[in-house]
Tab-separated table of C-alpha atoms in Angstrom:
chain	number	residue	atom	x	y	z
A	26	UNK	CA	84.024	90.399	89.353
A	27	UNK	CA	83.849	86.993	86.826
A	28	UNK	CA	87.202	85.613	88.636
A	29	UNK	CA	85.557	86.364	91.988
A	30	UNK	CA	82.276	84.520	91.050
A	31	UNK	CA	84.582	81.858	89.181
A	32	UNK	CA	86.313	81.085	92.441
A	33	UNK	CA	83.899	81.409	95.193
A	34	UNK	CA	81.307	79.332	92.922
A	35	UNK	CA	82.622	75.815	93.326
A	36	UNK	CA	83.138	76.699	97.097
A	37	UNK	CA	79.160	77.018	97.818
A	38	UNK	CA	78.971	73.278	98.041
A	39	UNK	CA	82.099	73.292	100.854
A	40	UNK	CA	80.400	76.495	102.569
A	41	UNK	CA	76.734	74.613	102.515
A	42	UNK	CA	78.696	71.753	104.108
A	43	UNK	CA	80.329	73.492	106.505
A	44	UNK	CA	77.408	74.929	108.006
A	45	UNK	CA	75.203	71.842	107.829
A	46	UNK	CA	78.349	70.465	109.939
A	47	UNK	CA	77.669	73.272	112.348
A	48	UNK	CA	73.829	72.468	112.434
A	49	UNK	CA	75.062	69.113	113.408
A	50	UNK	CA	77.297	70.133	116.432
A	51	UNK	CA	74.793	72.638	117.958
A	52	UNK	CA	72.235	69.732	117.634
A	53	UNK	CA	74.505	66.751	118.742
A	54	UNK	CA	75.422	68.974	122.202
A	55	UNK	CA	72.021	69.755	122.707
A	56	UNK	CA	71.638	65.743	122.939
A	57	UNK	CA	74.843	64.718	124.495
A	58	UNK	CA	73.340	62.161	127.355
A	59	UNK	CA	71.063	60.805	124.945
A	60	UNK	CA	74.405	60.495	122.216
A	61	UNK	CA	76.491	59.088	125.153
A	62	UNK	CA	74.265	57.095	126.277
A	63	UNK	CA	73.648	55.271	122.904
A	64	UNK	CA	77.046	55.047	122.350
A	65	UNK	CA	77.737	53.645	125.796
A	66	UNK	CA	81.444	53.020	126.122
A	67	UNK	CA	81.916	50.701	122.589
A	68	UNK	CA	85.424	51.104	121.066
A	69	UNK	CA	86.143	50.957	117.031
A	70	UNK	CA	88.646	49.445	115.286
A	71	UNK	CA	90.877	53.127	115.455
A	72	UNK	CA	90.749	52.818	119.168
A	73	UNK	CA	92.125	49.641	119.829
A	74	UNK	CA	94.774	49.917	116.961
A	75	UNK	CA	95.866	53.280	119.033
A	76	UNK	CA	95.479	51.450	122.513
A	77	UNK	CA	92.490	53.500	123.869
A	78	UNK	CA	90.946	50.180	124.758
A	79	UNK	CA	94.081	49.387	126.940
A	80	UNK	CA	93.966	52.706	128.801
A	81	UNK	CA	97.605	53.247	128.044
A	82	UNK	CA	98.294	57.068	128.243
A	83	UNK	CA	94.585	58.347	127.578
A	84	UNK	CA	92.866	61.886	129.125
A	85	UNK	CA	94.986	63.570	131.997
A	86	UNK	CA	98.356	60.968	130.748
A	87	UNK	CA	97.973	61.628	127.347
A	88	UNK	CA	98.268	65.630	127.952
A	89	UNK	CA	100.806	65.218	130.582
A	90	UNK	CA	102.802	63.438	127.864
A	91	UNK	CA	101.839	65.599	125.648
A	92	UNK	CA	103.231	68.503	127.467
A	93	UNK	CA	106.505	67.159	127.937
A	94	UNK	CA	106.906	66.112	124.649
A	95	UNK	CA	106.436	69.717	123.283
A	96	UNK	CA	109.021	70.698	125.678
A	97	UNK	CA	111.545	68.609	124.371
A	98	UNK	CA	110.959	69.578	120.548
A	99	UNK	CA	111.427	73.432	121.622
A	100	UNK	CA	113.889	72.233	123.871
A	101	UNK	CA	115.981	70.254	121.416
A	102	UNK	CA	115.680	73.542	118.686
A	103	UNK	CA	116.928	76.083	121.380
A	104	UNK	CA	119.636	74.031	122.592
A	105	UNK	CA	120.975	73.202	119.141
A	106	UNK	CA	121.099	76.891	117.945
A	107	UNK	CA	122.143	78.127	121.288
A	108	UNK	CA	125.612	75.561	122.164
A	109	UNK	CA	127.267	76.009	118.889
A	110	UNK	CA	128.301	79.453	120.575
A	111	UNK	CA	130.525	77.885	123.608
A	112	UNK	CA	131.722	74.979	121.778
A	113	UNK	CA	133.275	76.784	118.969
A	114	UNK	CA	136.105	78.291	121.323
A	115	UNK	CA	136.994	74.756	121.965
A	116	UNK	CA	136.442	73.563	118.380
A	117	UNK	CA	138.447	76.276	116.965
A	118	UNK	CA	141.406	74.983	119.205
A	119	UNK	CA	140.821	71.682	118.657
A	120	UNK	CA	140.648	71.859	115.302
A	121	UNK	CA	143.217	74.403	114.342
A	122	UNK	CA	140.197	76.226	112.428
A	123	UNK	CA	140.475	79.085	110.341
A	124	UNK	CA	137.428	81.696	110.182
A	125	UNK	CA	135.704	80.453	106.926
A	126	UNK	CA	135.908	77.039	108.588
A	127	UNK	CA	134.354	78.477	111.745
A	128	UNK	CA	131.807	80.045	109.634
A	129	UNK	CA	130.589	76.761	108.112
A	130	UNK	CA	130.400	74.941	111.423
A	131	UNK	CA	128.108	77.337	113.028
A	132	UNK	CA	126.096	78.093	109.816
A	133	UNK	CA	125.699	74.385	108.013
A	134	UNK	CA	122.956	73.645	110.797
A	135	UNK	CA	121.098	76.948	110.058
A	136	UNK	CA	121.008	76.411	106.280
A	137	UNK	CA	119.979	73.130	106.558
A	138	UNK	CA	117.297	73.831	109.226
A	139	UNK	CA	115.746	76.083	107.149
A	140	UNK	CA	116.072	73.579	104.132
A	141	UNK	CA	114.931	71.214	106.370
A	142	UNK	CA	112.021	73.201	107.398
A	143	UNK	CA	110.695	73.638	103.731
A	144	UNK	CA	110.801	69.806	103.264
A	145	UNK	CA	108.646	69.193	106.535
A	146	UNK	CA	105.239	70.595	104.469
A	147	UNK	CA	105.394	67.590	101.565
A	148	UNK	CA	106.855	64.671	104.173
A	149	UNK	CA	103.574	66.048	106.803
A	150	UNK	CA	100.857	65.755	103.879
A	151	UNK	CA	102.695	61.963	102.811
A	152	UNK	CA	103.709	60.587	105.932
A	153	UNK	CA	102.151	62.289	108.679
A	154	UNK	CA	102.972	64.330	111.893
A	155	UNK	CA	104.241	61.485	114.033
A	156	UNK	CA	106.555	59.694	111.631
A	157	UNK	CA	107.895	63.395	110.273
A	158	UNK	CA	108.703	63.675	114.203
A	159	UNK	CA	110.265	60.462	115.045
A	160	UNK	CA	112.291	61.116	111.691
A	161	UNK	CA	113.404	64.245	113.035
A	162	UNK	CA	114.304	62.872	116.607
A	163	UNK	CA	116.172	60.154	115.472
A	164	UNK	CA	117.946	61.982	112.862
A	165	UNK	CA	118.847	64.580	115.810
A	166	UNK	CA	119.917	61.722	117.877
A	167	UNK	CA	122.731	60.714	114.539
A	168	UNK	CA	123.967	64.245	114.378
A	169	UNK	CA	124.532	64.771	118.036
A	170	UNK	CA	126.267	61.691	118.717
A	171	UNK	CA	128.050	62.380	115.057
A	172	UNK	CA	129.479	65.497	115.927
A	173	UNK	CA	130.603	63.986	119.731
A	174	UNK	CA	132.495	61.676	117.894
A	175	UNK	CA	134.229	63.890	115.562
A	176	UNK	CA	137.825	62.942	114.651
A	177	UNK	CA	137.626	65.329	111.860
A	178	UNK	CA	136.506	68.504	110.266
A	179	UNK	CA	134.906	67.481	107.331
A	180	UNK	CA	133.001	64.427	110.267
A	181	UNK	CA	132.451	67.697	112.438
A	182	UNK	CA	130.146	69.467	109.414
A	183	UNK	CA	128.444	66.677	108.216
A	184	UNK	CA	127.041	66.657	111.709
A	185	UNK	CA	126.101	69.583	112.324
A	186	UNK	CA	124.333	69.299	108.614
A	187	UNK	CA	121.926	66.317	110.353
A	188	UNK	CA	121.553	68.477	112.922
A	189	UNK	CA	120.174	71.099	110.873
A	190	UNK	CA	117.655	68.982	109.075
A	191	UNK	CA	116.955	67.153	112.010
A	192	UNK	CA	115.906	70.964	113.119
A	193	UNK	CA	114.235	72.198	110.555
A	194	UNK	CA	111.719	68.998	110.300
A	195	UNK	CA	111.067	69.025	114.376
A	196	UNK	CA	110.555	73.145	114.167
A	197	UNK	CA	107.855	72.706	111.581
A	198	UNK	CA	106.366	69.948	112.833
A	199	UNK	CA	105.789	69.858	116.748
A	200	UNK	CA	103.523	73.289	116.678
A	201	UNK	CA	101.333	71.941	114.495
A	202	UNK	CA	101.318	68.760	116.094
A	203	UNK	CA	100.487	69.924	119.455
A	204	UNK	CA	97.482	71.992	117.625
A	205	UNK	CA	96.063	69.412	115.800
A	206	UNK	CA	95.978	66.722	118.574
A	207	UNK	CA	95.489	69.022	121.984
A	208	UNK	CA	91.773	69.455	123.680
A	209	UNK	CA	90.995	73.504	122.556
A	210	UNK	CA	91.184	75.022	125.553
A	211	UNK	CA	94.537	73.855	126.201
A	212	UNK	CA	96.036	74.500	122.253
A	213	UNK	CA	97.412	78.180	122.610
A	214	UNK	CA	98.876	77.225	126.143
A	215	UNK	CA	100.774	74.288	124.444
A	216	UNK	CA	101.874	76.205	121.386
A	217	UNK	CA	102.851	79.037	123.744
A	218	UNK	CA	104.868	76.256	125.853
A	219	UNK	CA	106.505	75.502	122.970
A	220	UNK	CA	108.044	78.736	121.911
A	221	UNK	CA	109.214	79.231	125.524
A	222	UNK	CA	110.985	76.351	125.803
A	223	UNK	CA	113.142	77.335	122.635
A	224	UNK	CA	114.360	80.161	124.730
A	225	UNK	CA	114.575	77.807	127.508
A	226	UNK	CA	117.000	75.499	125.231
A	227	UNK	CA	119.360	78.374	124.915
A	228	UNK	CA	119.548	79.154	128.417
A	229	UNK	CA	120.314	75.245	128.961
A	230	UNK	CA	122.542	75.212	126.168
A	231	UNK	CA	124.404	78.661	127.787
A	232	UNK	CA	124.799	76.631	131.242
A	233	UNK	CA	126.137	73.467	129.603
A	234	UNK	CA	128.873	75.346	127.744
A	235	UNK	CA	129.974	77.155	131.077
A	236	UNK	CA	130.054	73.976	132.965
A	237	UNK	CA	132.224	71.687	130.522
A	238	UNK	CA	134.597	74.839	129.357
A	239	UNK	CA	137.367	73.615	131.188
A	240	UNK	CA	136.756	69.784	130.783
A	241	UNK	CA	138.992	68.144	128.207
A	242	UNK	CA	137.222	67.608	125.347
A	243	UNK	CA	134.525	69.745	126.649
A	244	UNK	CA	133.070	70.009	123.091
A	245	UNK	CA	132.548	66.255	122.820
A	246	UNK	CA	130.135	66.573	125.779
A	247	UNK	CA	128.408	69.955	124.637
A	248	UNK	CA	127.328	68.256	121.419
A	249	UNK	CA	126.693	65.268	121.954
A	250	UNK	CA	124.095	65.851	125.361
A	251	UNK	CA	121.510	66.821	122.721
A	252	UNK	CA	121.133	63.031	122.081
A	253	UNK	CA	119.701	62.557	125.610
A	254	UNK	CA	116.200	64.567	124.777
A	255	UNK	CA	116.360	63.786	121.121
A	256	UNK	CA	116.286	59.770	122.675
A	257	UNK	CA	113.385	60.489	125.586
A	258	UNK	CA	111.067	62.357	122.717
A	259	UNK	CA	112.257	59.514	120.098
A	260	UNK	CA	110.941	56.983	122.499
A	261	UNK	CA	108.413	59.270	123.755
A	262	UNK	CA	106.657	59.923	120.335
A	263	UNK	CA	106.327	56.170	119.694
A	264	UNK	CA	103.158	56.344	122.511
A	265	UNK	CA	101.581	59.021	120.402
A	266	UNK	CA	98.851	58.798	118.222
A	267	UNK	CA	98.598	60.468	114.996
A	268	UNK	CA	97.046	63.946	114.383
A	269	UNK	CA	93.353	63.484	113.805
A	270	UNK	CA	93.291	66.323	111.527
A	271	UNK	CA	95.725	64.500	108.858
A	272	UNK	CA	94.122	61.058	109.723
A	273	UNK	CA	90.901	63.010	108.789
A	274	UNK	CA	92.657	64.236	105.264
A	275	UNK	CA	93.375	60.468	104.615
A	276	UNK	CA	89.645	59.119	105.031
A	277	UNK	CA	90.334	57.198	108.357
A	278	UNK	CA	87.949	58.930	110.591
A	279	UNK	CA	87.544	55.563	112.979
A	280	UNK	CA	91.359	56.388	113.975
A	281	UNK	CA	91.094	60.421	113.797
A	282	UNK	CA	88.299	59.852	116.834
A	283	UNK	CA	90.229	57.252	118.460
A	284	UNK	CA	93.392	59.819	119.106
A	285	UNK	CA	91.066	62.973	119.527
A	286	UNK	CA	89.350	60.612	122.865
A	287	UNK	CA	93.053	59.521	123.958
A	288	UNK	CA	93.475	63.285	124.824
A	289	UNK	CA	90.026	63.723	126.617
A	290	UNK	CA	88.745	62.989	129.848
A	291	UNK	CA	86.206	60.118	130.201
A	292	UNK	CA	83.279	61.885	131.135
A	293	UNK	CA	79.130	61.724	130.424
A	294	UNK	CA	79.836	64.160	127.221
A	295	UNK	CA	83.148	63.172	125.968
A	296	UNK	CA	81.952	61.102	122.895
A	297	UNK	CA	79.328	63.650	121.863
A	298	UNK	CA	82.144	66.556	121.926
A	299	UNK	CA	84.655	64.367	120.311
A	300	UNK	CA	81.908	64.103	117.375
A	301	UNK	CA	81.076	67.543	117.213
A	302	UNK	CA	84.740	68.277	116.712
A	303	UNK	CA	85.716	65.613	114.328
A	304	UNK	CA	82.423	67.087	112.024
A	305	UNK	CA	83.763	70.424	112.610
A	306	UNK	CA	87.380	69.297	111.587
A	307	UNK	CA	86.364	67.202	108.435
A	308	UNK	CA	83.956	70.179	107.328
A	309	UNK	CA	87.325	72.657	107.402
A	310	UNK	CA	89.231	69.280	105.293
A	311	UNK	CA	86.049	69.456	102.796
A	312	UNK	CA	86.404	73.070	102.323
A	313	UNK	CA	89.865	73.211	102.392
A	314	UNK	CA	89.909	70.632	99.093
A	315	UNK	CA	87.348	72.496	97.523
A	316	UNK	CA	89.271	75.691	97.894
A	317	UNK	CA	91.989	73.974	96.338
A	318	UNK	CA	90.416	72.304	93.670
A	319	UNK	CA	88.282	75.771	93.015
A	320	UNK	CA	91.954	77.496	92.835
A	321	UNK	CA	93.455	74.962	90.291
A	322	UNK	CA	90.081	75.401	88.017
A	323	UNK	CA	90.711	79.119	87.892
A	324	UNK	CA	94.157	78.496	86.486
A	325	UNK	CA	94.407	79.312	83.156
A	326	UNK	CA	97.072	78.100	81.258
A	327	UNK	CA	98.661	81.124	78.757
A	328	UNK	CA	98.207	80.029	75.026
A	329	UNK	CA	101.074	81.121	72.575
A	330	UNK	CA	99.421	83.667	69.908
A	331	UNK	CA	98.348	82.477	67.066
A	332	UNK	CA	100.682	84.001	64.389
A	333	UNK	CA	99.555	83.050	61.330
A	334	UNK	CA	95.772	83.776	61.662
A	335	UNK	CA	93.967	87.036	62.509
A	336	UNK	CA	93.464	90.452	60.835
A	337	UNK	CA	96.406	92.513	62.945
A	338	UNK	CA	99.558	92.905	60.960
A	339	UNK	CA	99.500	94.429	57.686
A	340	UNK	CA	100.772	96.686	55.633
């Protein structure tokens, strides 16, 4: 019962917070003319750094783009694990490959996609979403044209190694992406879209591999095609604007509103909901860091026994 009261204790301040925050929202869309009104159509500094002002990609574009950009990461991750299947027929041939050679060009990109994933969690909290996906699409684009151009074995794994990271950062990255930046009533359909298109990636990848089979150097063109939509979402992600959740985390709420509108429609009510759910979103950051810095309190450090004081040990 004292650990319980230990932790939840320094969390009243975050809970008191979080509900004030709610207070705020119910009371801010009771009032949305009179907020939108006062707030008439002025842009901050956030907004035109992310080119809201400009009206490039904003509301209807920006989910449309949006869309087709979490197609391409799920896209991208089924293809990847689903062409390795076709092309090793052709690589085994090619490259006079034995079975534990085999066995390391199929499974280098899964161990390093999975290594790759675990890295994506620190680069997110440093860099961001964006940059963690453009590093992940261009480092995809390397691999596949890498392994395309492989004149050698030892060239062949490396590749697929890039590959893998190139996976792993894109896999644990674009979900959360797509969460943290699309309107709410359109985040599960987007995630969902997501996981689909991984499927869809295999299917694409199965077709590929049936098509260039009999092409010479078949294998050149079944590996190195991932480049195409590794390029388009490389280029793509470059319009994007940062997730307003981490942009939240890093104090620049100006810019954390100015991507939440680009995905909005301009309507009466759009800056009044875009409030209540940035004040929502940065109550959930402030209890989130109290939760953490609650947990790190409780921790206590073990102290070695004291061996030369106390009453235990005689005889």
């Amino acid at each position: 019962r004292s650990t319980t009261a230990a932790l939840a204790e320094p969390l009243m301040p975050a809970r008191r917070a979080v509900s004030g925050s709610l207070r705020g929202i119910s009371v801010s869309q009771a009032g949305q003319p009179e907020v939108a009104a006062r707030r008439g159509s002025s842009l901050n500094d956030g907004e035109a750094l992310l080119g809201f002002s400009s009206g490039l990609c904003s509301g209807r574009c920006f989910l449309y783009w949006l869309i087709f950009l979490s197609c391409l990461g799920g896209l991208l991750f089924g293809y990847d694990t689903g062409v390795i299947s076709g092309a090793s027929l052709l690589l085994k041939e090619r490259f006079r490959l034995g079975a534990v050679e085999l066995e390391a060009v199929v499974s280098s990109t899964i161990l390093f996609a999975a290594l790759g994933s675990l890295a994506s969690g620190p680069i997110n909290m440093r860099l961001g979403r964006r940059p963690t996906i453009l590093l992940g699409s261009a480092t995809f684009t390397l691999g596949a044209l890498l392994m395309a151009a492989s004149a050698s074995f030892g060239t062949l794994v490396f590749g697929r190694v890039i590959v893998g990271v190139a996976v792993g950062l894109s896999s644990g990255t674009v979900p959360m992406f797509i969460a943290e930046v699309a309107p709410t009533a359109m985040r599960g359909k987007l995630v969902a879209l997501n996981n689909v298109c991984i499927v869809s990636g295999q299917v694409l990848a199965g077709l590929v591999d049936g098509s260039f089979a009999l092409v010479p150097a078949g294998w050149r063109y079944m590996l190195g095609l991932a480049a195409v939509p590794a390029v388009v979402q490389l280029v793509g992600m470059a319009f994007m604007p940062e997730s307003p959740r981490w942009l939240l985390e890093q104090g620049r709420r100006g810019e954390a509103r100015a991507a939440m509108l680009r995905s909005r429609e301009r309507t009466p009510t759009c800056e009044a909901e875009v409030e209540s759910e940035i004040a929502e979103m940065a109550a959930a950051v402030t209890l989130q860091r109290e939760a953490e810095a609650a947990l790190r309190r409780a921790t206590v450090p073990i102290r070695p026994v004291d061996e030369g004081g106390g009453g235990g040990g005689g005889g």
